[in-house]
């Protein structure tokens, strides 16, 4: 969504906003732009994982997380990296999430076709505590994370969750984690 012009560390830029949600499964949300009927039990981002923004813009993403979590495999992803200004968690500035309280991450990096870019963003998403997760449906106490980053020239980027929330194997980096429309997507700068 275009949000006018904004002052940044790199001067005045276009400002765009994106709203995403994370869900413990993809069966219930009716507002998804993706067909999740082939794996309705997989965790998912939505309403879409294909994002498009204008070049030379400040991009602000708000993620509403309805999912729980466990422990990261790699503590590197507990930290906020590559953002412009403060990232906020439920309205308060934050720089990291304890590694055993991460539900998901939003981790953005250049696609192989865009090797010259150094854009890298990682934002950990605080898990909803297990005692606030209902037996069915979604919590009424989600965590809301907001962060911004600057994009430059047109190019392709990929993003995914680095919390191991996939296929149930020890590594848990398969299935939903590596699948577009669930826990992976693209950011196209045009």
PDB file of C-alpha atoms in Angstrom:
ATOM      1  CA  UNK A   1       0.000   0.000   0.000  1.00  0.00           C
ATOM      2  CA  UNK A   2       1.475   3.392  -0.935  1.00  0.00           C
ATOM      3  CA  UNK A   3       1.898   5.616   2.150  1.00  0.00           C
ATOM      4  CA  UNK A   4       3.236   8.869   0.661  1.00  0.00           C
ATOM      5  CA  UNK A   5       6.717  10.263   1.175  1.00  0.00           C
ATOM      6  CA  UNK A   6       8.872   9.832   4.295  1.00  0.00           C
ATOM      7  CA  UNK A   7      12.227  11.091   5.598  1.00  0.00           C
ATOM      8  CA  UNK A   8      14.819   8.292   5.958  1.00  0.00           C
ATOM      9  CA  UNK A   9      18.533   7.998   6.682  1.00  0.00           C
ATOM     10  CA  UNK A  10      19.000   8.221   2.897  1.00  0.00           C
ATOM     11  CA  UNK A  11      16.785  11.274   2.410  1.00  0.00           C
ATOM     12  CA  UNK A  12      13.168  11.563   1.360  1.00  0.00           C
ATOM     13  CA  UNK A  13      11.700   8.411  -0.225  1.00  0.00           C
ATOM     14  CA  UNK A  14       8.452   6.798  -1.227  1.00  0.00           C
ATOM     15  CA  UNK A  15       6.936   4.840   1.662  1.00  0.00           C
ATOM     16  CA  UNK A  16       4.977   1.609   1.196  1.00  0.00           C
ATOM     17  CA  UNK A  17       3.399  -0.687   3.779  1.00  0.00           C
ATOM     18  CA  UNK A  18       2.737  -4.422   3.781  1.00  0.00           C
ATOM     19  CA  UNK A  19       0.555  -6.338   6.256  1.00  0.00           C
ATOM     20  CA  UNK A  20       1.229 -10.045   6.779  1.00  0.00           C
ATOM     21  CA  UNK A  21      -0.038 -12.661   9.229  1.00  0.00           C
ATOM     22  CA  UNK A  22       1.470 -15.940  10.406  1.00  0.00           C
ATOM     23  CA  UNK A  23      -0.844 -18.826  11.246  1.00  0.00           C
ATOM     24  CA  UNK A  24      -0.257 -22.249  12.857  1.00  0.00           C
ATOM     25  CA  UNK A  25      -2.022 -23.770   9.858  1.00  0.00           C
ATOM     26  CA  UNK A  26      -3.422 -22.491   6.604  1.00  0.00           C
ATOM     27  CA  UNK A  27      -6.878 -24.064   6.746  1.00  0.00           C
ATOM     28  CA  UNK A  28      -8.903 -21.275   8.381  1.00  0.00           C
ATOM     29  CA  UNK A  29      -7.907 -17.847   7.021  1.00  0.00           C
ATOM     30  CA  UNK A  30     -10.377 -16.893   4.335  1.00  0.00           C
ATOM     31  CA  UNK A  31      -8.433 -13.789   3.311  1.00  0.00           C
ATOM     32  CA  UNK A  32      -5.451 -15.641   1.816  1.00  0.00           C
ATOM     33  CA  UNK A  33      -4.663 -14.983  -1.834  1.00  0.00           C
ATOM     34  CA  UNK A  34      -3.076 -18.430  -1.984  1.00  0.00           C
ATOM     35  CA  UNK A  35      -4.717 -21.818  -2.398  1.00  0.00           C
ATOM     36  CA  UNK A  36      -3.543 -23.898   0.571  1.00  0.00           C
ATOM     37  CA  UNK A  37      -5.884 -26.842   0.011  1.00  0.00           C
ATOM     38  CA  UNK A  38      -2.977 -29.189  -0.807  1.00  0.00           C
ATOM     39  CA  UNK A  39      -1.418 -28.737   2.696  1.00  0.00           C
ATOM     40  CA  UNK A  40      -3.977 -27.087   5.019  1.00  0.00           C
ATOM     41  CA  UNK A  41      -2.073 -28.223   8.146  1.00  0.00           C
ATOM     42  CA  UNK A  42       1.170 -26.391   7.233  1.00  0.00           C
ATOM     43  CA  UNK A  43       2.134 -23.163   9.004  1.00  0.00           C
ATOM     44  CA  UNK A  44       1.848 -20.178   6.725  1.00  0.00           C
ATOM     45  CA  UNK A  45       2.356 -16.495   6.050  1.00  0.00           C
ATOM     46  CA  UNK A  46      -0.467 -14.643   4.338  1.00  0.00           C
ATOM     47  CA  UNK A  47      -2.419 -13.225   2.682  1.00  0.00           C
ATOM     48  CA  UNK A  48       0.309 -13.644   0.053  1.00  0.00           C
ATOM     49  CA  UNK A  49       4.010 -14.457  -0.028  1.00  0.00           C
ATOM     50  CA  UNK A  50       4.642 -12.683  -3.345  1.00  0.00           C
ATOM     51  CA  UNK A  51       5.440  -9.096  -2.459  1.00  0.00           C
ATOM     52  CA  UNK A  52       6.140  -6.220  -4.864  1.00  0.00           C
ATOM     53  CA  UNK A  53       7.433  -2.763  -3.947  1.00  0.00           C
ATOM     54  CA  UNK A  54       8.732   0.261  -5.876  1.00  0.00           C
ATOM     55  CA  UNK A  55      12.483   0.884  -6.153  1.00  0.00           C
ATOM     56  CA  UNK A  56      14.140   3.433  -3.860  1.00  0.00           C
ATOM     57  CA  UNK A  57      11.482   3.121  -1.158  1.00  0.00           C
ATOM     58  CA  UNK A  58      11.108   2.622   2.562  1.00  0.00           C
ATOM     59  CA  UNK A  59       9.149  -0.589   3.071  1.00  0.00           C
ATOM     60  CA  UNK A  60       7.298  -1.006   6.382  1.00  0.00           C
ATOM     61  CA  UNK A  61       6.032  -4.502   7.174  1.00  0.00           C
ATOM     62  CA  UNK A  62       3.616  -5.310   9.986  1.00  0.00           C
ATOM     63  CA  UNK A  63       3.363  -9.000  10.878  1.00  0.00           C
ATOM     64  CA  UNK A  64       0.590 -10.222  13.161  1.00  0.00           C
ATOM     65  CA  UNK A  65       1.646 -13.581  14.585  1.00  0.00           C
ATOM     66  CA  UNK A  66      -1.020 -16.086  15.667  1.00  0.00           C
ATOM     67  CA  UNK A  67       1.427 -18.981  16.117  1.00  0.00           C
ATOM     68  CA  UNK A  68       3.531 -20.455  18.922  1.00  0.00           C
ATOM     69  CA  UNK A  69       7.126 -21.635  18.665  1.00  0.00           C
ATOM     70  CA  UNK A  70       9.999 -23.449  20.312  1.00  0.00           C
ATOM     71  CA  UNK A  71      13.789 -23.062  20.110  1.00  0.00           C
ATOM     72  CA  UNK A  72      15.860 -21.732  17.204  1.00  0.00           C
ATOM     73  CA  UNK A  73      18.499 -24.022  15.704  1.00  0.00           C
ATOM     74  CA  UNK A  74      20.754 -20.996  15.099  1.00  0.00           C
ATOM     75  CA  UNK A  75      20.788 -18.117  17.606  1.00  0.00           C
ATOM     76  CA  UNK A  76      21.881 -15.688  14.864  1.00  0.00           C
ATOM     77  CA  UNK A  77      18.224 -15.363  13.828  1.00  0.00           C
ATOM     78  CA  UNK A  78      17.072 -14.143  17.268  1.00  0.00           C
ATOM     79  CA  UNK A  79      18.368 -10.629  16.448  1.00  0.00           C
ATOM     80  CA  UNK A  80      16.853  -7.796  14.441  1.00  0.00           C
ATOM     81  CA  UNK A  81      19.234  -7.080  11.537  1.00  0.00           C
ATOM     82  CA  UNK A  82      19.142  -4.662   8.603  1.00  0.00           C
ATOM     83  CA  UNK A  83      16.173  -2.482   9.572  1.00  0.00           C
ATOM     84  CA  UNK A  84      15.749   1.276   9.279  1.00  0.00           C
ATOM     85  CA  UNK A  85      14.935   2.765  12.681  1.00  0.00           C
ATOM     86  CA  UNK A  86      13.413   0.640  15.427  1.00  0.00           C
ATOM     87  CA  UNK A  87      11.584  -2.636  15.028  1.00  0.00           C
ATOM     88  CA  UNK A  88       8.615  -2.801  17.400  1.00  0.00           C
ATOM     89  CA  UNK A  89       6.980  -5.692  19.203  1.00  0.00           C
ATOM     90  CA  UNK A  90       3.472  -4.905  20.440  1.00  0.00           C
ATOM     91  CA  UNK A  91       4.338  -1.197  20.172  1.00  0.00           C
ATOM     92  CA  UNK A  92       7.677  -1.367  22.039  1.00  0.00           C
ATOM     93  CA  UNK A  93      11.116  -1.135  20.392  1.00  0.00           C
ATOM     94  CA  UNK A  94      13.085  -4.405  20.464  1.00  0.00           C
ATOM     95  CA  UNK A  95      16.378  -5.749  19.127  1.00  0.00           C
ATOM     96  CA  UNK A  96      16.058  -9.496  19.761  1.00  0.00           C
ATOM     97  CA  UNK A  97      13.813 -12.299  20.984  1.00  0.00           C
ATOM     98  CA  UNK A  98      15.025 -15.036  23.359  1.00  0.00           C
ATOM     99  CA  UNK A  99      15.977 -18.037  21.165  1.00  0.00           C
ATOM    100  CA  UNK A 100      13.436 -20.247  22.952  1.00  0.00           C
ATOM    101  CA  UNK A 101      10.550 -17.796  22.308  1.00  0.00           C
ATOM    102  CA  UNK A 102      10.799 -17.386  18.526  1.00  0.00           C
ATOM    103  CA  UNK A 103       7.737 -18.404  16.545  1.00  0.00           C
ATOM    104  CA  UNK A 104       9.001 -17.441  13.079  1.00  0.00           C
ATOM    105  CA  UNK A 105      11.390 -15.038  11.383  1.00  0.00           C
ATOM    106  CA  UNK A 106      11.131 -12.797   8.367  1.00  0.00           C
ATOM    107  CA  UNK A 107      14.527 -13.206   6.686  1.00  0.00           C
ATOM    108  CA  UNK A 108      15.123 -11.391   3.376  1.00  0.00           C
ATOM    109  CA  UNK A 109      18.171 -11.680   1.102  1.00  0.00           C
ATOM    110  CA  UNK A 110      19.056 -11.234  -2.576  1.00  0.00           C
ATOM    111  CA  UNK A 111      18.025 -13.950  -4.986  1.00  0.00           C
ATOM    112  CA  UNK A 112      20.876 -15.588  -6.936  1.00  0.00           C
ATOM    113  CA  UNK A 113      20.059 -13.381  -9.966  1.00  0.00           C
ATOM    114  CA  UNK A 114      20.672 -10.242  -7.861  1.00  0.00           C
ATOM    115  CA  UNK A 115      24.144 -11.078  -6.508  1.00  0.00           C
ATOM    116  CA  UNK A 116      25.389  -7.475  -6.372  1.00  0.00           C
ATOM    117  CA  UNK A 117      22.847  -6.425  -3.724  1.00  0.00           C
ATOM    118  CA  UNK A 118      23.818  -6.422  -0.055  1.00  0.00           C
ATOM    119  CA  UNK A 119      20.261  -6.093   1.291  1.00  0.00           C
ATOM    120  CA  UNK A 120      19.762  -8.468   4.207  1.00  0.00           C
ATOM    121  CA  UNK A 121      16.962  -8.211   6.774  1.00  0.00           C
ATOM    122  CA  UNK A 122      16.166 -10.532   9.651  1.00  0.00           C
ATOM    123  CA  UNK A 123      13.394  -9.937  12.163  1.00  0.00           C
ATOM    124  CA  UNK A 124      12.460 -12.549  14.779  1.00  0.00           C
ATOM    125  CA  UNK A 125       8.749 -12.970  15.464  1.00  0.00           C
ATOM    126  CA  UNK A 126       7.834 -13.556  19.119  1.00  0.00           C
ATOM    127  CA  UNK A 127       5.870 -16.781  19.635  1.00  0.00           C
ATOM    128  CA  UNK A 128       2.444 -16.735  21.234  1.00  0.00           C
ATOM    129  CA  UNK A 129       2.776 -18.499  24.633  1.00  0.00           C
ATOM    130  CA  UNK A 130       1.392 -22.045  24.602  1.00  0.00           C
ATOM    131  CA  UNK A 131      -1.162 -21.231  27.327  1.00  0.00           C
ATOM    132  CA  UNK A 132      -2.655 -18.557  25.029  1.00  0.00           C
ATOM    133  CA  UNK A 133      -3.039 -20.921  22.068  1.00  0.00           C
ATOM    134  CA  UNK A 134      -6.624 -22.242  21.830  1.00  0.00           C
ATOM    135  CA  UNK A 135      -7.390 -25.879  20.997  1.00  0.00           C
ATOM    136  CA  UNK A 136      -9.066 -24.730  17.765  1.00  0.00           C
ATOM    137  CA  UNK A 137      -8.868 -21.524  15.736  1.00  0.00           C
ATOM    138  CA  UNK A 138      -6.475 -18.706  16.551  1.00  0.00           C
ATOM    139  CA  UNK A 139      -5.448 -16.767  19.630  1.00  0.00           C
ATOM    140  CA  UNK A 140      -7.116 -13.457  20.378  1.00  0.00           C
ATOM    141  CA  UNK A 141      -3.758 -12.196  21.724  1.00  0.00           C
ATOM    142  CA  UNK A 142      -1.415 -12.223  18.707  1.00  0.00           C
ATOM    143  CA  UNK A 143       1.996 -10.533  18.752  1.00  0.00           C
ATOM    144  CA  UNK A 144       2.358  -7.606  16.342  1.00  0.00           C
ATOM    145  CA  UNK A 145       5.798  -6.844  14.906  1.00  0.00           C
ATOM    146  CA  UNK A 146       6.535  -3.795  12.742  1.00  0.00           C
ATOM    147  CA  UNK A 147       9.811  -2.991  10.984  1.00  0.00           C
ATOM    148  CA  UNK A 148      11.093  -1.024   8.000  1.00  0.00           C
ATOM    149  CA  UNK A 149      13.928  -1.371   5.504  1.00  0.00           C
ATOM    150  CA  UNK A 150      15.111   0.502   2.435  1.00  0.00           C
ATOM    151  CA  UNK A 151      15.167  -0.983  -1.058  1.00  0.00           C
ATOM    152  CA  UNK A 152      17.282   0.466  -3.861  1.00  0.00           C
ATOM    153  CA  UNK A 153      17.466  -0.512  -7.521  1.00  0.00           C
ATOM    154  CA  UNK A 154      15.003  -2.982  -9.066  1.00  0.00           C
ATOM    155  CA  UNK A 155      15.791  -6.590  -8.306  1.00  0.00           C
ATOM    156  CA  UNK A 156      14.599  -9.927  -6.955  1.00  0.00           C
ATOM    157  CA  UNK A 157      14.803 -10.999  -3.334  1.00  0.00           C
ATOM    158  CA  UNK A 158      13.773 -14.131  -1.511  1.00  0.00           C
ATOM    159  CA  UNK A 159      12.504 -14.359   2.031  1.00  0.00           C
ATOM    160  CA  UNK A 160      11.584 -17.161   4.351  1.00  0.00           C
ATOM    161  CA  UNK A 161      11.257 -18.188   7.967  1.00  0.00           C
ATOM    162  CA  UNK A 162      14.469 -19.378   9.620  1.00  0.00           C
ATOM    163  CA  UNK A 163      12.719 -20.920  12.628  1.00  0.00           C
ATOM    164  CA  UNK A 164      12.580 -24.705  11.982  1.00  0.00           C
ATOM    165  CA  UNK A 165       8.815 -25.110  11.629  1.00  0.00           C
ATOM    166  CA  UNK A 166       8.697 -27.566   8.745  1.00  0.00           C
ATOM    167  CA  UNK A 167       8.366 -31.269   8.134  1.00  0.00           C
ATOM    168  CA  UNK A 168       8.717 -32.803  11.603  1.00  0.00           C
ATOM    169  CA  UNK A 169      12.178 -34.253  11.030  1.00  0.00           C
ATOM    170  CA  UNK A 170      14.989 -33.285  13.372  1.00  0.00           C
ATOM    171  CA  UNK A 171      16.127 -30.525  10.992  1.00  0.00           C
ATOM    172  CA  UNK A 172      12.547 -29.313  10.300  1.00  0.00           C
ATOM    173  CA  UNK A 173      13.673 -27.262   7.318  1.00  0.00           C
ATOM    174  CA  UNK A 174      11.495 -28.993   4.716  1.00  0.00           C
ATOM    175  CA  UNK A 175       7.856 -28.804   3.712  1.00  0.00           C
ATOM    176  CA  UNK A 176       6.317 -25.437   4.707  1.00  0.00           C
ATOM    177  CA  UNK A 177       9.653 -23.749   5.385  1.00  0.00           C
ATOM    178  CA  UNK A 178      10.940 -24.215   1.870  1.00  0.00           C
ATOM    179  CA  UNK A 179       7.616 -23.791   0.061  1.00  0.00           C
ATOM    180  CA  UNK A 180       6.411 -20.577  -1.518  1.00  0.00           C
ATOM    181  CA  UNK A 181       2.874 -19.727  -0.383  1.00  0.00           C
ATOM    182  CA  UNK A 182       3.625 -20.996   3.140  1.00  0.00           C
ATOM    183  CA  UNK A 183       6.866 -19.930   4.908  1.00  0.00           C
ATOM    184  CA  UNK A 184       8.815 -18.675   1.878  1.00  0.00           C
ATOM    185  CA  UNK A 185       8.225 -15.987  -0.701  1.00  0.00           C
ATOM    186  CA  UNK A 186       9.640 -13.359  -3.017  1.00  0.00           C
ATOM    187  CA  UNK A 187      10.068  -9.595  -2.853  1.00  0.00           C
ATOM    188  CA  UNK A 188      10.252  -7.955  -6.280  1.00  0.00           C
ATOM    189  CA  UNK A 189      11.551  -4.403  -6.393  1.00  0.00           C
ATOM    190  CA  UNK A 190      10.233  -2.710  -9.564  1.00  0.00           C
TER     191      UNK A 190
END
